[in-house]
Short mmCIF file of C-alpha atoms and ligand atoms in Angstrom, two decimals:
data_model
loop_
_atom_site.label_atom_id
_atom_site.label_comp_id
_atom_site.label_asym_id
_atom_site.label_seq_id
_atom_site.Cartn_x
_atom_site.Cartn_y
_atom_site.Cartn_z
CA MET D 1 0.00 0.00 0.00
CA PRO D 2 1.47 3.40 -0.88
CA ASN D 3 2.47 5.44 2.12
CA ASP D 4 1.20 8.99 1.76
CA THR D 5 2.56 10.37 5.02
CA PRO D 6 5.50 12.78 4.55
CA HIS D 7 9.00 11.36 4.28
CA LEU D 8 10.78 12.89 7.24
CA LEU D 9 14.19 12.90 5.54
CA ASN D 10 12.91 14.99 2.65
CA SER D 11 12.67 18.09 4.76
CA ILE D 12 13.52 17.21 8.34
CA ASP D 13 13.04 20.58 10.01
CA THR D 14 9.78 21.36 8.24
CA VAL D 15 8.24 17.96 8.91
CA LEU D 16 9.33 17.99 12.55
CA ALA D 17 8.10 21.56 13.07
CA ALA D 18 4.62 20.63 11.78
CA TRP D 19 4.63 17.55 13.99
CA SER D 20 5.61 19.38 17.15
CA GLU D 21 3.07 22.12 16.45
CA LYS D 22 0.30 19.60 15.92
CA HIS D 23 1.04 17.96 19.28
CA GLY D 24 2.04 21.14 21.09
CA LEU D 25 5.43 19.59 21.88
CA PRO D 26 8.30 21.44 23.50
CA ARG D 27 11.12 22.47 21.15
CA PHE D 28 13.61 19.96 22.46
CA ARG D 29 11.56 17.06 21.10
CA THR D 30 12.45 17.89 17.50
CA GLN D 31 16.10 18.18 18.48
CA GLN D 32 15.86 14.80 20.14
CA VAL D 33 14.66 13.20 16.91
CA ARG D 34 17.47 14.88 14.96
CA ASN D 35 19.97 13.61 17.47
CA TRP D 36 18.68 10.10 17.25
CA LEU D 37 18.83 10.14 13.47
CA PHE D 38 22.26 11.61 12.95
CA LYS D 39 24.22 11.14 16.16
CA LYS D 40 22.76 8.20 18.00
CA ARG D 41 22.13 6.21 14.85
CA ALA D 42 18.56 5.12 15.49
CA ALA D 43 17.35 2.41 13.15
CA GLY D 44 13.70 3.20 13.82
CA TRP D 45 11.28 5.10 16.04
CA ASP D 46 11.41 2.41 18.71
CA ASP D 47 15.09 3.12 19.27
CA MET D 48 14.29 6.68 20.33
CA THR D 49 13.84 5.69 23.93
CA ASP D 50 13.72 9.17 25.44
CA LEU D 51 10.56 9.98 23.48
CA PRO D 52 7.45 8.95 25.42
CA LYS D 53 6.20 5.57 24.19
CA ALA D 54 2.81 6.91 23.13
CA LEU D 55 4.47 9.65 21.09
CA ARG D 56 6.75 7.12 19.39
CA HIS D 57 3.78 5.02 18.51
CA GLU D 58 1.88 7.99 17.15
CA VAL D 59 4.71 9.49 15.13
CA ALA D 60 5.24 6.22 13.30
CA GLY D 61 1.81 6.67 11.71
CA GLU D 62 2.29 10.36 10.98
CA MET D 63 5.50 10.36 9.03
CA GLN D 64 7.75 7.95 7.26
CA LEU D 65 11.29 7.51 8.48
CA TRP D 66 12.55 5.08 5.82
CA SER D 67 11.20 5.18 2.28
CA THR D 68 13.45 2.44 0.86
CA GLU D 69 14.05 -1.22 1.56
CA ILE D 70 17.40 -2.95 1.55
CA SER D 71 17.28 -5.47 -1.30
CA ARG D 72 20.85 -6.57 -0.95
CA HIS D 73 23.75 -5.95 1.37
CA THR D 74 27.17 -7.11 0.23
CA GLN D 75 30.49 -6.94 1.98
CA SER D 76 34.05 -7.48 0.78
CA ASP D 77 37.18 -8.53 2.68
CA ASP D 78 38.60 -5.00 2.61
CA GLY D 79 35.66 -3.69 4.65
CA THR D 80 33.73 -2.20 1.73
CA GLU D 81 29.99 -2.63 2.11
CA LYS D 82 27.37 -1.94 -0.49
CA LEU D 83 23.62 -1.57 -0.30
CA LEU D 84 21.15 -2.06 -3.09
CA LEU D 85 18.05 -0.11 -2.09
CA SER D 86 14.57 -0.54 -3.53
CA LEU D 87 12.64 2.70 -3.78
CA ALA D 88 8.93 3.00 -3.07
CA ASP D 89 8.17 3.06 -6.82
CA GLY D 90 10.27 -0.03 -7.50
CA GLY D 91 13.41 1.73 -8.79
CA GLN D 92 16.76 0.56 -7.47
CA ILE D 93 19.81 2.50 -6.40
CA GLU D 94 23.16 1.70 -4.89
CA CYS D 95 25.30 3.24 -2.20
CA VAL D 96 28.61 2.23 -0.68
CA LEU D 97 30.61 2.46 2.54
CA LEU D 98 34.38 2.39 2.01
CA ARG D 99 36.77 1.83 4.88
CA GLY D 100 40.28 3.21 4.65
CA LYS D 101 42.97 3.32 7.35
CA ALA D 102 41.79 6.59 8.79
CA ARG D 103 38.62 7.24 6.82
CA ARG D 104 35.11 6.06 6.50
CA THR D 105 33.82 7.29 3.15
CA ILE D 106 30.27 6.96 1.91
CA CYS D 107 29.31 7.13 -1.75
CA VAL D 108 25.73 8.01 -2.69
CA SER D 109 23.59 8.03 -5.84
CA THR D 110 21.55 10.99 -7.09
CA GLN D 111 19.44 9.46 -9.87
CA VAL D 112 17.91 6.13 -10.86
CA GLY D 113 20.10 5.36 -13.86
CA CYS D 114 21.90 8.15 -15.69
CA ALA D 115 21.33 10.13 -18.87
CA MET D 116 24.94 11.05 -19.64
CA GLY D 117 25.64 7.88 -21.61
CA CYS D 118 29.39 7.50 -20.88
CA VAL D 119 30.08 4.46 -23.02
CA PHE D 120 32.11 2.50 -20.44
CA CYS D 121 29.83 3.04 -17.42
CA ALA D 122 27.27 0.56 -16.10
CA SER D 123 24.97 3.16 -14.55
CA GLY D 124 23.77 4.72 -17.76
CA LEU D 125 23.31 1.65 -19.93
CA ASP D 126 19.53 1.94 -19.66
CA GLY D 127 19.29 5.72 -19.47
CA VAL D 128 17.80 7.66 -16.59
CA GLU D 129 14.48 6.88 -14.88
CA ARG D 130 14.19 9.82 -12.52
CA ASN D 131 15.90 12.11 -10.06
CA LEU D 132 16.13 11.03 -6.45
CA THR D 133 14.45 13.16 -3.81
CA THR D 134 16.41 14.86 -1.04
CA GLY D 135 14.99 12.27 1.34
CA GLU D 136 16.21 9.38 -0.77
CA ILE D 137 19.71 10.88 -0.85
CA VAL D 138 19.79 11.54 2.92
CA GLU D 139 18.41 8.04 3.51
CA GLN D 140 21.41 6.50 1.75
CA MET D 141 23.72 8.43 4.08
CA LEU D 142 21.86 7.32 7.21
CA ARG D 143 21.55 3.71 6.12
CA LEU D 144 25.28 3.59 5.43
CA GLN D 145 26.03 5.20 8.78
CA LEU D 146 24.03 2.41 10.41
CA LEU D 147 26.56 -0.08 9.03
CA LEU D 148 29.37 1.44 11.09
CA HIS D 149 30.66 -0.19 14.25
CA ASP D 150 30.16 1.84 17.42
CA ASP D 151 33.75 3.11 17.43
CA GLU D 152 33.64 4.22 13.78
CA ARG D 153 32.64 7.63 12.44
CA LEU D 154 31.88 8.83 8.94
CA SER D 155 34.63 11.12 7.72
CA HIS D 156 34.07 11.64 3.98
CA LEU D 157 31.20 11.77 1.52
CA VAL D 158 31.50 11.41 -2.23
CA VAL D 159 28.63 11.96 -4.62
CA MET D 160 29.94 9.42 -7.12
CA GLY D 161 27.18 6.87 -7.22
CA MET D 162 24.62 6.39 -9.93
CA GLY D 163 23.47 9.43 -11.83
CA GLU D 164 24.72 12.92 -12.64
CA PRO D 165 24.63 14.97 -9.42
CA LEU D 166 24.59 18.33 -11.18
CA ALA D 167 21.48 17.29 -13.10
CA ASN D 168 19.73 17.00 -9.73
CA LEU D 169 21.14 19.96 -7.82
CA ASP D 170 17.77 21.01 -6.36
CA ALA D 171 17.46 17.78 -4.40
CA LEU D 172 21.17 17.35 -3.80
CA MET D 173 21.92 20.69 -2.13
CA PRO D 174 19.59 20.25 0.87
CA ALA D 175 20.85 16.68 1.27
CA LEU D 176 24.45 17.90 1.39
CA GLU D 177 23.46 20.50 3.96
CA GLU D 178 22.29 17.67 6.21
CA ALA D 179 25.63 15.92 5.63
CA ASN D 180 27.58 19.06 6.41
CA SER D 181 25.53 20.55 9.25
CA PRO D 182 26.73 20.25 12.86
CA ASP D 183 23.17 19.08 13.63
CA GLY D 184 23.44 16.54 10.83
CA LEU D 185 26.31 14.22 9.95
CA ASN D 186 28.81 17.00 10.58
CA ILE D 187 31.11 16.05 7.69
CA GLY D 188 33.29 19.05 6.80
CA ALA D 189 32.62 20.63 3.40
CA ARG D 190 36.22 19.91 2.38
CA ARG D 191 35.46 16.26 2.90
CA ILE D 192 32.46 16.30 0.62
CA THR D 193 33.14 15.78 -3.09
CA ILE D 194 30.69 16.12 -5.95
CA SER D 195 31.71 14.26 -9.09
CA THR D 196 30.28 15.55 -12.35
CA VAL D 197 30.51 14.78 -16.03
CA GLY D 198 31.00 18.55 -16.36
CA LEU D 199 27.84 20.61 -16.86
CA PRO D 200 29.12 24.21 -17.05
CA LEU D 201 25.84 25.98 -16.20
CA SER D 202 25.37 23.84 -13.11
CA ILE D 203 29.00 24.23 -12.06
CA ASP D 204 28.49 28.00 -12.30
CA ARG D 205 25.30 27.72 -10.27
CA LEU D 206 27.08 25.69 -7.63
CA ALA D 207 29.89 28.24 -7.52
CA ARG D 208 27.36 31.00 -6.87
CA ALA D 209 25.28 29.05 -4.37
CA ASN D 210 27.80 27.13 -2.35
CA ALA D 211 31.37 26.71 -3.47
CA THR D 212 32.53 25.05 -0.28
CA TYR D 213 32.35 21.49 -1.55
CA ARG D 214 35.08 19.84 -3.55
CA LEU D 215 34.44 19.34 -7.20
CA ALA D 216 35.65 16.42 -9.31
CA ILE D 217 35.20 16.61 -13.05
CA SER D 218 35.13 13.43 -15.12
CA LEU D 219 37.29 14.35 -18.10
CA HIS D 220 38.35 10.99 -19.57
CA ALA D 221 39.78 12.56 -22.73
CA PRO D 222 42.12 15.46 -23.54
CA ASN D 223 40.35 16.63 -26.71
CA ASP D 224 36.76 17.03 -27.91
CA ALA D 225 36.94 14.46 -30.71
CA LEU D 226 37.83 11.68 -28.29
CA ARG D 227 35.62 12.96 -25.49
CA ASN D 228 32.62 13.04 -27.81
CA GLN D 229 33.15 9.32 -28.35
CA LEU D 230 33.59 8.36 -24.70
CA VAL D 231 31.25 10.89 -23.09
CA PRO D 232 28.58 11.55 -25.74
CA VAL D 233 27.02 14.46 -23.84
CA ASN D 234 30.27 16.33 -24.52
CA ASP D 235 29.07 16.94 -28.04
CA ARG D 236 26.78 19.66 -26.70
CA ILE D 237 29.26 21.07 -24.19
CA GLY D 238 32.89 20.92 -25.22
CA LEU D 239 36.02 20.87 -23.10
CA ALA D 240 36.69 24.61 -23.31
CA ALA D 241 33.44 25.49 -21.53
CA ILE D 242 34.07 22.87 -18.85
CA ILE D 243 37.60 24.06 -18.14
CA GLN D 244 36.36 27.64 -17.97
CA SER D 245 33.73 26.75 -15.38
CA ALA D 246 36.25 24.67 -13.46
CA ASP D 247 38.62 27.66 -13.36
CA GLU D 248 35.82 29.86 -12.13
CA TYR D 249 34.85 27.35 -9.43
CA PHE D 250 38.47 27.27 -8.33
CA ASN D 251 38.61 31.08 -8.20
CA VAL D 252 35.52 31.26 -6.02
CA SER D 253 36.20 28.26 -3.80
CA GLY D 254 39.99 28.31 -3.60
CA ARG D 255 39.77 24.54 -3.69
CA ARG D 256 41.92 22.52 -6.04
CA ILE D 257 39.77 20.84 -8.67
CA THR D 258 40.10 17.13 -9.28
CA PHE D 259 39.93 15.83 -12.83
CA GLU D 260 38.99 12.19 -13.16
CA TYR D 261 40.32 10.16 -16.03
CA VAL D 262 39.20 6.59 -16.57
CA LEU D 263 42.04 4.83 -18.34
CA LEU D 264 40.83 2.63 -21.20
CA ALA D 265 43.34 0.39 -23.01
CA GLU D 266 44.38 1.83 -26.35
CA LEU D 267 41.55 4.35 -26.41
CA ASN D 268 42.81 7.13 -24.15
CA ASP D 269 45.95 5.70 -22.51
CA GLN D 270 48.56 6.47 -25.15
CA PRO D 271 51.54 8.81 -24.62
CA GLN D 272 50.02 11.46 -26.87
CA HIS D 273 46.87 11.47 -24.71
CA ALA D 274 48.92 12.04 -21.58
CA ARG D 275 50.86 14.85 -23.25
CA GLU D 276 47.69 16.50 -24.50
CA LEU D 277 46.10 16.19 -21.08
CA ALA D 278 49.15 17.78 -19.49
CA GLN D 279 48.86 20.66 -21.94
CA LEU D 280 45.15 21.09 -21.32
CA LEU D 281 45.63 21.39 -17.56
CA ALA D 282 48.99 23.15 -17.56
CA GLY D 283 49.37 25.92 -15.01
CA ARG D 284 46.30 24.89 -13.03
CA GLU D 285 46.08 23.98 -9.40
CA ALA D 286 44.59 20.58 -10.19
CA LEU D 287 44.79 16.95 -9.26
CA ILE D 288 44.41 14.28 -11.91
CA ASN D 289 42.71 11.21 -10.55
CA VAL D 290 43.46 8.35 -12.91
CA ILE D 291 41.10 5.39 -12.60
CA PRO D 292 42.17 2.24 -14.42
CA TYR D 293 38.99 0.97 -16.07
CA ASN D 294 36.98 -1.58 -14.16
CA PRO D 295 35.53 -4.01 -16.67
CA VAL D 296 31.79 -4.09 -17.13
CA ALA D 297 30.67 -7.44 -18.51
CA GLY D 298 29.29 -7.14 -22.01
CA LEU D 299 31.18 -3.94 -22.80
CA PRO D 300 34.20 -4.12 -25.11
CA TYR D 301 36.60 -1.96 -23.07
CA ARG D 302 39.78 -3.20 -21.38
CA THR D 303 41.97 -2.11 -18.48
CA PRO D 304 45.42 -0.98 -19.64
CA ASP D 305 48.34 -3.18 -18.54
CA MET D 306 50.62 -1.96 -15.79
CA GLN D 307 53.29 -0.77 -18.22
CA SER D 308 50.86 1.58 -19.99
CA GLN D 309 49.56 2.84 -16.68
CA VAL D 310 53.05 3.66 -15.45
CA ARG D 311 53.94 5.30 -18.76
CA PHE D 312 50.81 7.47 -18.61
CA ARG D 313 51.54 8.50 -15.05
CA ARG D 314 55.20 9.39 -15.77
CA ILE D 315 54.31 11.72 -18.61
CA LEU D 316 51.85 13.63 -16.42
CA GLU D 317 54.24 13.80 -13.49
CA ASP D 318 57.16 14.86 -15.67
CA ALA D 319 54.94 17.71 -16.91
CA GLY D 320 54.59 18.84 -13.29
CA LEU D 321 51.01 17.73 -12.69
CA GLN D 322 49.73 16.23 -9.48
CA VAL D 323 48.55 12.71 -10.17
CA ARG D 324 46.82 10.06 -8.14
CA PHE D 325 45.99 6.56 -9.26
CA ARG D 326 43.05 5.09 -7.46
CA HIS D 327 43.28 1.72 -5.81
CA LEU D 328 40.52 -0.70 -6.50
CA LYS D 329 38.16 -1.42 -3.67
CA GLY D 330 35.32 -3.80 -3.24
CA ASP D 331 35.59 -5.13 -6.76
CA ARG D 332 34.40 -8.57 -5.79
CA ILE D 333 31.08 -7.23 -4.55
CA ASN D 334 30.25 -5.22 -7.65
CA ALA D 335 30.95 -2.21 -5.52
CA ALA D 336 30.79 0.47 -8.10
CA CYS D 337 27.54 2.06 -8.76
CA GLY D 338 25.43 0.59 -11.49
CA GLN D 339 26.99 -2.84 -11.23
CA LEU D 340 25.04 -4.43 -8.44
CA ARG D 341 21.77 -3.14 -9.80
CA ARG D 342 22.49 -4.74 -13.15
CA SER D 343 23.60 -8.05 -11.72
CA GLN D 344 20.43 -8.12 -9.62
CA ALA D 345 18.32 -7.43 -12.69
CA GLY D 346 19.83 -10.52 -14.30
CA SER D 347 21.01 -8.48 -17.24
CA SER D 348 23.28 -10.10 -19.77
CA ARG D 349 25.61 -7.20 -19.18
CA ALA D 350 25.66 -7.90 -15.46
CA GLY D 351 28.92 -6.86 -13.91
CA ASN D 352 31.73 -9.05 -12.78
CA GLY D 353 33.15 -6.41 -10.52
CA LEU D 354 33.54 -2.84 -11.58
CA GLY D 355 35.15 -2.02 -8.28
CA ILE D 356 34.58 1.23 -6.58
CA THR D 357 37.69 3.09 -5.72
CA GLN D 358 39.13 4.75 -2.67
CA ILE D 359 39.29 8.48 -2.83
N1 SAH V 401 28.05 11.33 -13.19
C1 SAH V 401 29.16 11.59 -12.33
C2 SAH V 401 29.38 10.46 -11.30
C3 SAH V 401 29.79 9.20 -11.97
S1 SAH V 401 30.58 7.91 -11.05
C4 SAH V 401 30.41 11.78 -13.15
O1 SAH V 401 30.36 11.60 -14.36
O2 SAH V 401 31.44 12.16 -12.58
C5 SAH V 401 32.17 8.47 -10.64
C6 SAH V 401 33.30 8.14 -11.61
O3 SAH V 401 33.37 6.76 -11.95
C7 SAH V 401 33.16 8.91 -12.91
O4 SAH V 401 34.39 9.52 -13.20
C8 SAH V 401 32.88 7.80 -13.89
O5 SAH V 401 33.24 8.14 -15.19
C9 SAH V 401 33.68 6.67 -13.32
N2 SAH V 401 33.35 5.34 -13.88
C10 SAH V 401 32.17 4.95 -14.41
N3 SAH V 401 32.27 3.69 -14.87
C11 SAH V 401 33.53 3.27 -14.64
C12 SAH V 401 34.25 2.07 -14.91
N4 SAH V 401 33.66 1.04 -15.49
N5 SAH V 401 35.53 2.00 -14.51
C13 SAH V 401 36.12 3.04 -13.90
N6 SAH V 401 35.50 4.20 -13.61
C14 SAH V 401 34.22 4.33 -13.99
#
């Protein structure tokens, strides 16, 4: 049966304010609920033991805390955990918890599917179904936080799951405020990264609205001809406009921009690509995040061998650029967004481990 009560996580303060007004509750009650959600990691209303029992019972019928169900929960030896969530309308999304030595990073999705059509990516193979709501984005964060052990804390958030975050800025911004707020997850803005295919108008909008988050731009090619092939949406945008917006974001935020580059054997991993990339980014305060391709079953792309990877890296470093190669994480649990959903759907292209990566 569809639940038509409001989803608390969609607009926490508004929903709680209406609730407390309706019941004539003292102010601290709404703060208590917030605390339980974000700090004391309540899994449901019944956990909120300092709310009177009758109130707990009542509130459960007045608003919805969770709007999704966990369809699958996978875990890999390196501590990476991934959730496949079923949305109320049947759509499926993925989100991931990554454990590093000193970090606990969560990765969230912003859309069901993706419209950008990057040819090597599992998320967009069937196009986009819809944008996620703010509540569905916040819910991923809270569900992932619930996976932590008592002595663990979330330290980083990356918006690198399914979908194009800048195509859903309206829902994303309030969700990131909950992540960043001292009353929310309290993750510092410098530890929140939005990864985008590079939509200049939205980058400009973000720069005007809130340039405190880190920006990562998925470049994948050093010239328009090649980028048009790998990232079809580039046809309508072009690298020059993206670099211009990135420069502007850097000017406003003062934060070094990350450029992501998925390395695909023979397609964009040759010495001339590295040289061209170095030229394109010359003189910028930038980090190049090179991601050796994680194979998606059914797609014809290959991961470059180690020799080509090292060669690519050397050329960039010799040109004075800051380079990071990402280490694979969670590849045995299909822990990159788009993969688990496809394997669950029984698709012939189902993934054999695209492997999300540690930031
Ligand atoms: N739409 C956003 C978020 C995508 S996911 C964006 O384009 O940035 C984050 C990164 O993973 C992107 O750089 C994306 O291109 C990359 N990615 C997608 N599929 C991949 C694959 N099979 N192997 C390696 N990286 C991949």
